[in-house]
Coordinates of C-alpha atoms in Angstrom, one line a residue:
X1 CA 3.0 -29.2 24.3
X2 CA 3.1 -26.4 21.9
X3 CA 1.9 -23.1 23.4
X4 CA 1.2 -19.7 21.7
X5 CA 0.5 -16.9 23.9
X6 CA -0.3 -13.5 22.4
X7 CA -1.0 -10.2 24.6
X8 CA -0.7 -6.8 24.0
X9 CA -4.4 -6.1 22.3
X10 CA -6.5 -3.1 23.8
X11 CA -8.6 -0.7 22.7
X12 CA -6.8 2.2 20.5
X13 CA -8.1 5.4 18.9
X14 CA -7.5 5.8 15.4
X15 CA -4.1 6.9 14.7
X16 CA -2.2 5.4 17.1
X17 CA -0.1 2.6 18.1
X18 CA -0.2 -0.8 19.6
X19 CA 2.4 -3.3 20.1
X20 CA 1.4 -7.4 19.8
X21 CA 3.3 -10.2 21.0
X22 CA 3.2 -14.1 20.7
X23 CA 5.5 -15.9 23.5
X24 CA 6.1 -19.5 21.9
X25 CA 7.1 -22.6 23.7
X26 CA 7.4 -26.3 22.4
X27 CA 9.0 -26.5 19.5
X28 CA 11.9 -24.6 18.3
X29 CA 10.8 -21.6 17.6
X30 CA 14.5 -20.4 15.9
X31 CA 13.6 -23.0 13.3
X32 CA 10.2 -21.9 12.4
X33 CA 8.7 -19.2 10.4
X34 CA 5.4 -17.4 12.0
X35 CA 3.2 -15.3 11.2
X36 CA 0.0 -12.4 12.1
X37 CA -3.3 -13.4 10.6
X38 CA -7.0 -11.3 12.2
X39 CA -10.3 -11.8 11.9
X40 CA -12.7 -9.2 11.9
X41 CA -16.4 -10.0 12.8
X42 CA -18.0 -11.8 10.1
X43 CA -15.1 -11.7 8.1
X44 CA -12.5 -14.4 7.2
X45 CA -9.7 -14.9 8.8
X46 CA -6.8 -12.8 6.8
X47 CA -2.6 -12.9 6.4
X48 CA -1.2 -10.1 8.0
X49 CA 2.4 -10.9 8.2
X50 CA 4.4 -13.6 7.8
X51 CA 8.2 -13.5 9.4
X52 CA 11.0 -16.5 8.5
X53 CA 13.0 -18.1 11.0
X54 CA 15.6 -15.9 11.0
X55 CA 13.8 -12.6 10.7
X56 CA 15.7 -11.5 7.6
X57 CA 12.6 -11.6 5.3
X58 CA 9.2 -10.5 5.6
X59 CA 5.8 -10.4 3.9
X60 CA 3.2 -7.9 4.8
X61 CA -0.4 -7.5 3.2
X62 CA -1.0 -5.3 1.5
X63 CA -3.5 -3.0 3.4
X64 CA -0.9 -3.4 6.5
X65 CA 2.4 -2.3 4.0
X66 CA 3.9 0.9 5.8
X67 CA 2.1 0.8 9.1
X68 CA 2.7 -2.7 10.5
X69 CA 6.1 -4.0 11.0
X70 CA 6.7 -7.9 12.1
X71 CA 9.8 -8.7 14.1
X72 CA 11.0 -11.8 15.9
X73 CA 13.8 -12.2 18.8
X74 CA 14.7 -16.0 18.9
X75 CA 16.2 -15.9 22.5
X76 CA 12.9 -14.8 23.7
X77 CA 10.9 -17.2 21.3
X78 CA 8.6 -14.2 20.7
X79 CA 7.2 -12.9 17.6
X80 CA 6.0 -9.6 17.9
X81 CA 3.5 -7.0 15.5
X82 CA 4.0 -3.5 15.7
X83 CA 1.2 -1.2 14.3
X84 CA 1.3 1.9 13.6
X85 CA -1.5 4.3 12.2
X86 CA -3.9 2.5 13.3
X87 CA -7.6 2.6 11.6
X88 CA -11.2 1.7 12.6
X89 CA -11.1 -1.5 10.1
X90 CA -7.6 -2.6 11.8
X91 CA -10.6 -4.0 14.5
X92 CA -10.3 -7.5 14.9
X93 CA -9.0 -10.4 17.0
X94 CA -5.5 -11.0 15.7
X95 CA -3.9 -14.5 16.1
X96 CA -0.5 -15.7 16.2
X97 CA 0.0 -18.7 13.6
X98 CA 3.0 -21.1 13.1
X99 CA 2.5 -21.9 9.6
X100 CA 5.3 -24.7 9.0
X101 CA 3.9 -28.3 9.9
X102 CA 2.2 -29.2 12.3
X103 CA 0.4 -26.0 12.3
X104 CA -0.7 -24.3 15.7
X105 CA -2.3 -21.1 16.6
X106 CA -2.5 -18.6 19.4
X107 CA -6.0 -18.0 21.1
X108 CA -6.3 -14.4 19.9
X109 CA -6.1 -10.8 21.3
X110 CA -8.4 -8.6 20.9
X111 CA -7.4 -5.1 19.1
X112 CA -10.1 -2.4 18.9
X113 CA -9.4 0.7 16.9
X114 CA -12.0 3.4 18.0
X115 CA -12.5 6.7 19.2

């Protein structure tokens, strides 16, 4: 069955840097675009970053632009979310997503941005 496994969440202070990443397993993951998405307490669930199949194009919010950086590495079948410059509203459970049909998600990891 499909499987999306994210890790890499923790508690940050402001400013710095965390490193997400979403191991995949059945389907094939080369073929698929994927994607980031969060959700902050009592907030909806948002886009982050979206990554095609191959990796070659990429589509950031816009309050992520310059600090968050999506990449993929098909061998692995991992996606992965680099952040940088973390802030205090970056706080939120983000959730790997495979957005072609049928659509599956990740269970979350936890990212806390505080000092």
């Amino acid at each position: 069955q499909v499987q999306l496994v994210e890790s890499g969440g923790g508690l940050v202070q402001p400013g710095g840097s965390l490193r997400l990443s979403c191991a995949a397993s059945g389907f094939t993951f080369s073929r698929s675009p994927m994607s980031w998405y969060r959700q902050a307490p009592g907030k909806a669930r948002e886009l982050v970053a979206t990554s095609t199949s191959t990796g070659r194009s990429t589509n950031y919010a816009d309050f992520v632009k310059g600090r968050f950086t999506i990449s993929r590495d098909n061998g692995k079948k991992t996606v992965y979310l680099q952040m940088n410059s973390l802030k205090p509203e970056d706080t939120a459970v983000y959730y790997c997503m495979k957005p072609d049909l049928p659509v599956y998600w990740g269970q979350g990891t936890q990212v806390t941005v505080s000092s």
